[in-house]
mmCIF file of C-alpha atoms in Angstrom:
data_model
loop_
_atom_site.group_PDB
_atom_site.id
_atom_site.type_symbol
_atom_site.label_atom_id
_atom_site.label_comp_id
_atom_site.label_asym_id
_atom_site.label_seq_id
_atom_site.Cartn_x
_atom_site.Cartn_y
_atom_site.Cartn_z
ATOM 1 C CA MET A 118 -33.582 2.011 42.614
ATOM 2 C CA GLU A 119 -30.019 2.753 44.030
ATOM 3 C CA LEU A 120 -29.586 -1.125 44.496
ATOM 4 C CA PHE A 121 -30.692 -1.538 40.785
ATOM 5 C CA MET A 122 -28.080 1.042 39.442
ATOM 6 C CA ILE A 123 -25.278 -0.655 41.440
ATOM 7 C CA ARG A 124 -26.212 -3.970 40.080
ATOM 8 C CA ASN A 125 -26.372 -2.527 36.430
ATOM 9 C CA GLY A 126 -22.989 -0.649 36.944
ATOM 10 C CA ARG A 127 -21.528 -3.986 37.966
ATOM 11 C CA PHE A 128 -23.068 -5.651 34.954
ATOM 12 C CA GLY A 129 -21.579 -2.881 32.696
ATOM 13 C CA VAL A 130 -18.113 -3.352 34.161
ATOM 14 C CA SER A 131 -18.471 -6.994 33.574
ATOM 15 C CA LEU A 132 -19.727 -6.796 30.056
ATOM 16 C CA LEU A 133 -16.831 -4.284 29.184
ATOM 17 C CA CYS A 134 -14.247 -6.767 30.525
ATOM 18 C CA PHE A 135 -15.956 -9.452 28.553
ATOM 19 C CA VAL A 136 -15.636 -7.540 25.339
ATOM 20 C CA LEU A 137 -12.089 -6.456 25.984
ATOM 21 C CA ILE A 138 -11.050 -10.143 26.412
ATOM 22 C CA ILE A 139 -12.989 -11.498 23.396
ATOM 23 C CA PHE A 140 -11.708 -8.754 21.024
ATOM 24 C CA GLY A 141 -8.203 -8.486 22.265
ATOM 25 C CA GLY A 142 -8.451 -5.198 24.271
ATOM 26 C CA GLY A 143 -6.138 -4.211 27.059
ATOM 27 C CA GLY A 144 -3.093 -3.618 24.785
ATOM 28 C CA SER A 145 -0.421 -0.925 25.568
ATOM 29 C CA ASP A 146 -0.587 2.418 23.867
ATOM 30 C CA VAL A 147 3.007 3.221 24.567
ATOM 31 C CA VAL A 148 6.020 0.713 23.616
ATOM 32 C CA ASN A 149 9.688 1.541 24.038
ATOM 33 C CA GLY A 150 8.808 4.949 25.152
ATOM 34 C CA ARG A 151 6.927 5.984 22.145
ATOM 35 C CA PRO A 152 3.354 5.640 21.076
ATOM 36 C CA LEU A 153 2.375 2.274 19.455
ATOM 37 C CA GLN A 154 1.369 2.503 15.800
ATOM 38 C CA ALA A 155 -2.052 1.144 14.845
ATOM 39 C CA ARG A 156 -2.196 -2.561 14.296
ATOM 40 C CA PRO A 157 -2.819 -3.493 10.721
ATOM 41 C CA LYS A 158 -5.475 -6.079 9.793
ATOM 42 C CA PRO A 159 -4.149 -9.599 9.925
ATOM 43 C CA SER A 160 -5.273 -10.085 6.308
ATOM 44 C CA ASP A 161 -2.881 -7.408 5.269
ATOM 45 C CA ALA A 162 0.069 -9.692 5.554
ATOM 46 C CA ALA A 163 2.840 -7.516 4.335
ATOM 47 C CA PRO A 164 1.954 -4.313 6.306
ATOM 48 C CA PHE A 165 1.364 -6.427 9.413
ATOM 49 C CA ALA A 166 4.695 -8.196 9.263
ATOM 50 C CA ARG A 167 6.372 -4.692 8.849
ATOM 51 C CA TRP A 168 4.354 -3.396 11.829
ATOM 52 C CA LEU A 169 5.329 -6.253 14.029
ATOM 53 C CA VAL A 170 9.031 -5.941 13.232
ATOM 54 C CA SER A 171 9.215 -2.104 13.536
ATOM 55 C CA GLU A 172 7.298 -2.031 16.780
ATOM 56 C CA SER A 173 9.341 -4.765 18.414
ATOM 57 C CA SER A 174 12.654 -4.128 20.187
ATOM 58 C CA TRP A 175 14.000 -7.664 20.755
ATOM 59 C CA GLY A 176 13.438 -11.291 19.676
ATOM 60 C CA VAL A 177 15.457 -14.603 19.526
ATOM 61 C CA LEU A 178 18.369 -14.743 17.074
ATOM 62 C CA SER A 179 19.301 -18.357 16.153
ATOM 63 C CA THR A 180 22.485 -19.349 14.747
ATOM 64 C CA LEU A 181 24.205 -22.743 14.188
ATOM 65 C CA ALA A 182 26.680 -23.864 16.727
ATOM 66 C CA ASP A 183 29.409 -25.739 15.265
ATOM 67 C CA ASP A 184 30.810 -26.798 18.767
ATOM 68 C CA LEU A 185 27.351 -28.395 19.629
ATOM 69 C CA GLY A 186 27.279 -30.562 16.452
ATOM 70 C CA GLY A 187 25.579 -27.892 14.345
ATOM 71 C CA ALA A 188 22.678 -27.544 16.731
ATOM 72 C CA PRO A 189 20.609 -24.232 16.619
ATOM 73 C CA PHE A 190 21.610 -21.734 19.363
ATOM 74 C CA GLY A 191 19.007 -19.137 20.190
ATOM 75 C CA ASN A 192 19.974 -16.000 22.045
ATOM 76 C CA VAL A 193 17.895 -13.076 23.062
ATOM 77 C CA VAL A 194 18.989 -9.921 21.345
ATOM 78 C CA SER A 195 17.967 -6.280 21.007
ATOM 79 C CA PHE A 196 17.532 -4.928 17.367
ATOM 80 C CA SER A 197 16.183 -2.021 15.261
ATOM 81 C CA ASP A 198 15.094 -1.861 11.678
ATOM 82 C CA GLY A 199 15.236 1.842 11.564
ATOM 83 C CA MET A 200 14.459 5.098 13.180
ATOM 84 C CA PRO A 201 11.117 5.419 15.021
ATOM 85 C CA ASN A 202 8.221 5.024 12.617
ATOM 86 C CA LYS A 203 10.587 4.760 9.693
ATOM 87 C CA GLY A 204 11.489 1.030 9.738
ATOM 88 C CA THR A 205 13.151 -0.594 6.689
ATOM 89 C CA GLY A 206 12.115 -4.155 7.576
ATOM 90 C CA ILE A 207 15.750 -5.244 7.947
ATOM 91 C CA PRO A 208 16.803 -6.079 11.459
ATOM 92 C CA TYR A 209 20.127 -4.644 12.595
ATOM 93 C CA PHE A 210 21.930 -5.892 15.506
ATOM 94 C CA TYR A 211 24.794 -4.565 17.800
ATOM 95 C CA LEU A 212 26.873 -7.734 18.696
ATOM 96 C CA THR A 213 30.058 -8.366 20.359
ATOM 97 C CA SER A 214 32.506 -11.032 19.168
ATOM 98 C CA LEU A 215 32.725 -12.226 22.799
ATOM 99 C CA ASP A 216 29.251 -13.417 22.430
ATOM 100 C CA PRO A 217 28.733 -16.996 20.869
ATOM 101 C CA THR A 218 26.051 -15.512 18.489
ATOM 102 C CA ALA A 219 28.594 -13.224 16.526
ATOM 103 C CA GLN A 220 31.256 -16.074 16.689
ATOM 104 C CA TYR A 221 28.933 -18.686 15.202
ATOM 105 C CA ALA A 222 27.788 -16.245 12.487
ATOM 106 C CA THR A 223 31.299 -15.628 11.288
ATOM 107 C CA ARG A 224 31.741 -19.299 10.497
ATOM 108 C CA ASP A 225 28.092 -20.153 9.237
ATOM 109 C CA HIS A 226 26.073 -17.184 8.362
ATOM 110 C CA ARG A 227 22.698 -19.204 8.278
ATOM 111 C CA SER A 228 20.369 -17.649 10.895
ATOM 112 C CA SER A 229 16.766 -17.062 11.749
ATOM 113 C CA PHE A 230 15.208 -14.279 13.998
ATOM 114 C CA THR A 231 11.862 -14.861 15.612
ATOM 115 C CA ILE A 232 9.701 -12.083 17.143
ATOM 116 C CA SER A 233 6.451 -12.405 19.153
ATOM 117 C CA GLU A 234 3.626 -9.825 19.380
ATOM 118 C CA TYR A 235 3.074 -10.727 22.956
ATOM 119 C CA PRO A 236 5.644 -8.124 24.521
ATOM 120 C CA LEU A 237 3.801 -5.279 22.711
ATOM 121 C CA GLY A 238 0.839 -6.017 24.999
ATOM 122 C CA THR A 239 -1.606 -6.201 21.921
ATOM 123 C CA CYS A 240 -2.634 -9.702 22.365
ATOM 124 C CA GLY A 241 -5.157 -9.240 25.023
ATOM 125 C CA LYS A 242 -5.673 -12.250 27.081
ATOM 126 C CA ALA A 243 -4.408 -14.639 24.353
ATOM 127 C CA ASP A 244 -1.459 -16.958 25.123
ATOM 128 C CA PRO A 245 1.760 -16.349 23.186
ATOM 129 C CA GLU A 246 1.153 -19.510 21.232
ATOM 130 C CA ASN A 247 -2.428 -18.578 20.308
ATOM 131 C CA PRO A 248 -2.666 -17.839 16.446
ATOM 132 C CA THR A 249 -4.224 -14.507 17.069
ATOM 133 C CA CYS A 250 -1.028 -13.379 18.866
ATOM 134 C CA ALA A 251 1.144 -12.869 16.026
ATOM 135 C CA LYS A 252 4.790 -14.385 15.539
ATOM 136 C CA ILE A 253 7.127 -14.055 12.681
ATOM 137 C CA THR A 254 10.363 -15.910 11.871
ATOM 138 C CA LEU A 255 12.890 -14.144 9.477
ATOM 139 C CA THR A 256 15.337 -16.675 7.915
ATOM 140 C CA GLY A 257 18.540 -15.656 5.966
ATOM 141 C CA LYS A 258 22.047 -14.932 6.532
ATOM 142 C CA LEU A 259 23.555 -12.794 9.474
ATOM 143 C CA ASN A 260 26.233 -10.666 8.013
ATOM 144 C CA LEU A 261 28.725 -8.055 9.440
ATOM 145 C CA VAL A 262 28.047 -4.612 8.149
ATOM 146 C CA ALA A 263 31.155 -2.936 6.898
ATOM 147 C CA PRO A 264 32.633 -0.819 9.866
ATOM 148 C CA LYS A 265 32.462 2.906 9.449
ATOM 149 C CA SER A 266 30.266 2.551 6.360
ATOM 150 C CA GLU A 267 27.359 4.927 5.892
ATOM 151 C CA GLU A 268 25.015 1.721 6.333
ATOM 152 C CA ALA A 269 26.841 1.099 9.621
ATOM 153 C CA GLU A 270 26.516 4.643 10.964
ATOM 154 C CA THR A 271 22.749 4.802 9.943
ATOM 155 C CA ALA A 272 22.158 1.504 11.692
ATOM 156 C CA LYS A 273 23.854 2.519 14.758
ATOM 157 C CA LYS A 274 21.620 5.781 15.058
ATOM 158 C CA ALA A 275 18.595 3.532 14.678
ATOM 159 C CA LEU A 276 19.862 1.040 17.184
ATOM 160 C CA PHE A 277 20.709 3.911 19.636
ATOM 161 C CA ALA A 278 17.439 5.640 19.175
ATOM 162 C CA LYS A 279 15.582 2.439 20.304
ATOM 163 C CA HIS A 280 18.103 1.129 22.755
ATOM 164 C CA ALA A 281 19.837 4.183 24.439
ATOM 165 C CA GLU A 282 21.949 2.071 26.737
ATOM 166 C CA MET A 283 23.838 0.620 23.820
ATOM 167 C CA GLU A 284 25.766 3.693 23.198
ATOM 168 C CA GLY A 285 27.550 3.428 26.548
ATOM 169 C CA TRP A 286 28.698 -0.230 26.174
ATOM 170 C CA PRO A 287 32.271 -1.020 26.634
ATOM 171 C CA LYS A 288 34.348 -0.084 23.568
ATOM 172 C CA ASP A 289 36.868 -2.760 24.179
ATOM 173 C CA HIS A 290 34.150 -5.348 23.590
ATOM 174 C CA SER A 291 34.358 -4.829 19.848
ATOM 175 C CA PHE A 292 30.696 -4.260 19.316
ATOM 176 C CA GLN A 293 29.803 -4.013 15.710
ATOM 177 C CA VAL A 294 26.694 -3.784 13.549
ATOM 178 C CA TYR A 295 25.309 -6.920 11.900
ATOM 179 C CA LYS A 296 22.209 -7.313 9.725
ATOM 180 C CA LEU A 297 19.935 -10.182 8.721
ATOM 181 C CA ASP A 298 19.703 -10.669 4.838
ATOM 182 C CA ILE A 299 16.304 -12.054 4.652
ATOM 183 C CA HIS A 300 15.668 -15.011 2.338
ATOM 184 C CA ASP A 301 12.337 -16.389 3.812
ATOM 185 C CA ILE A 302 9.532 -15.274 5.979
ATOM 186 C CA PHE A 303 7.218 -17.381 8.372
ATOM 187 C CA MET A 304 4.314 -15.440 10.032
ATOM 188 C CA ILE A 305 1.231 -16.564 11.764
ATOM 189 C CA ASN A 306 -1.012 -13.731 12.867
ATOM 190 C CA PHE A 307 -4.556 -15.406 12.782
ATOM 191 C CA TYR A 308 -6.180 -18.867 12.426
ATOM 192 C CA GLY A 309 -5.679 -20.639 9.137
ATOM 193 C CA GLY A 310 -1.867 -21.273 9.044
ATOM 194 C CA PRO A 311 1.098 -19.175 8.008
ATOM 195 C CA LYS A 312 0.425 -16.126 5.766
ATOM 196 C CA PRO A 313 1.954 -16.507 2.329
ATOM 197 C CA LEU A 314 4.417 -13.552 2.155
ATOM 198 C CA THR A 315 7.377 -13.177 -0.083
ATOM 199 C CA VAL A 316 10.526 -11.169 0.901
ATOM 200 C CA ASP A 317 9.844 -8.742 -1.957
ATOM 201 C CA GLN A 318 6.260 -8.201 -0.721
ATOM 202 C CA TYR A 319 7.438 -7.736 2.766
ATOM 203 C CA LEU A 320 10.272 -5.148 1.788
ATOM 204 C CA HIS A 321 7.835 -3.260 -0.625
ATOM 205 C CA SER A 322 4.813 -3.176 1.621
ATOM 206 C CA GLY A 323 4.318 0.552 1.485
ATOM 207 C CA MET A 324 4.956 0.906 5.167
#
């Protein structure tokens, strides 16, 4: 009888692991030091896109490198779209003119910003390229936010709330707030290809 219970206990653990793998379990409950908000259904494209952007803290920002023949230059950058649980959907960045990304953006504003769900820990065992592990690319123009404007101050508060280290970055490095004015959205969060999603639907998703 005791042996039977042990075997059944092992079977139960194995079954639980199988279920977690199949249905994407094992995700993190805390991200960036705060509770992770509930993951929307993949079919709810606009809320899902806003959730992915709001819960994420970094991505790859690509600009056009004129000194490389116009080739895209991708750079890992931190960002915030608003205060915790109050995201606007618009990515704000704290960039220095000493970095190529800000330099390229001043000469050609065309940019794209890509985020993967994988760092959130909500993809289970799925590979980052698996369609069930969401990814989104926001394409538009990277523009400098007017220094000392209300928008710049609000964006700084949001950035510092998510990235506390930023507030202590060297003042002589001329860090300034930039934002991506979104013109197009590409998102895959399940099988069947990219979700049809307009910028207006994204910004007014009700999140």
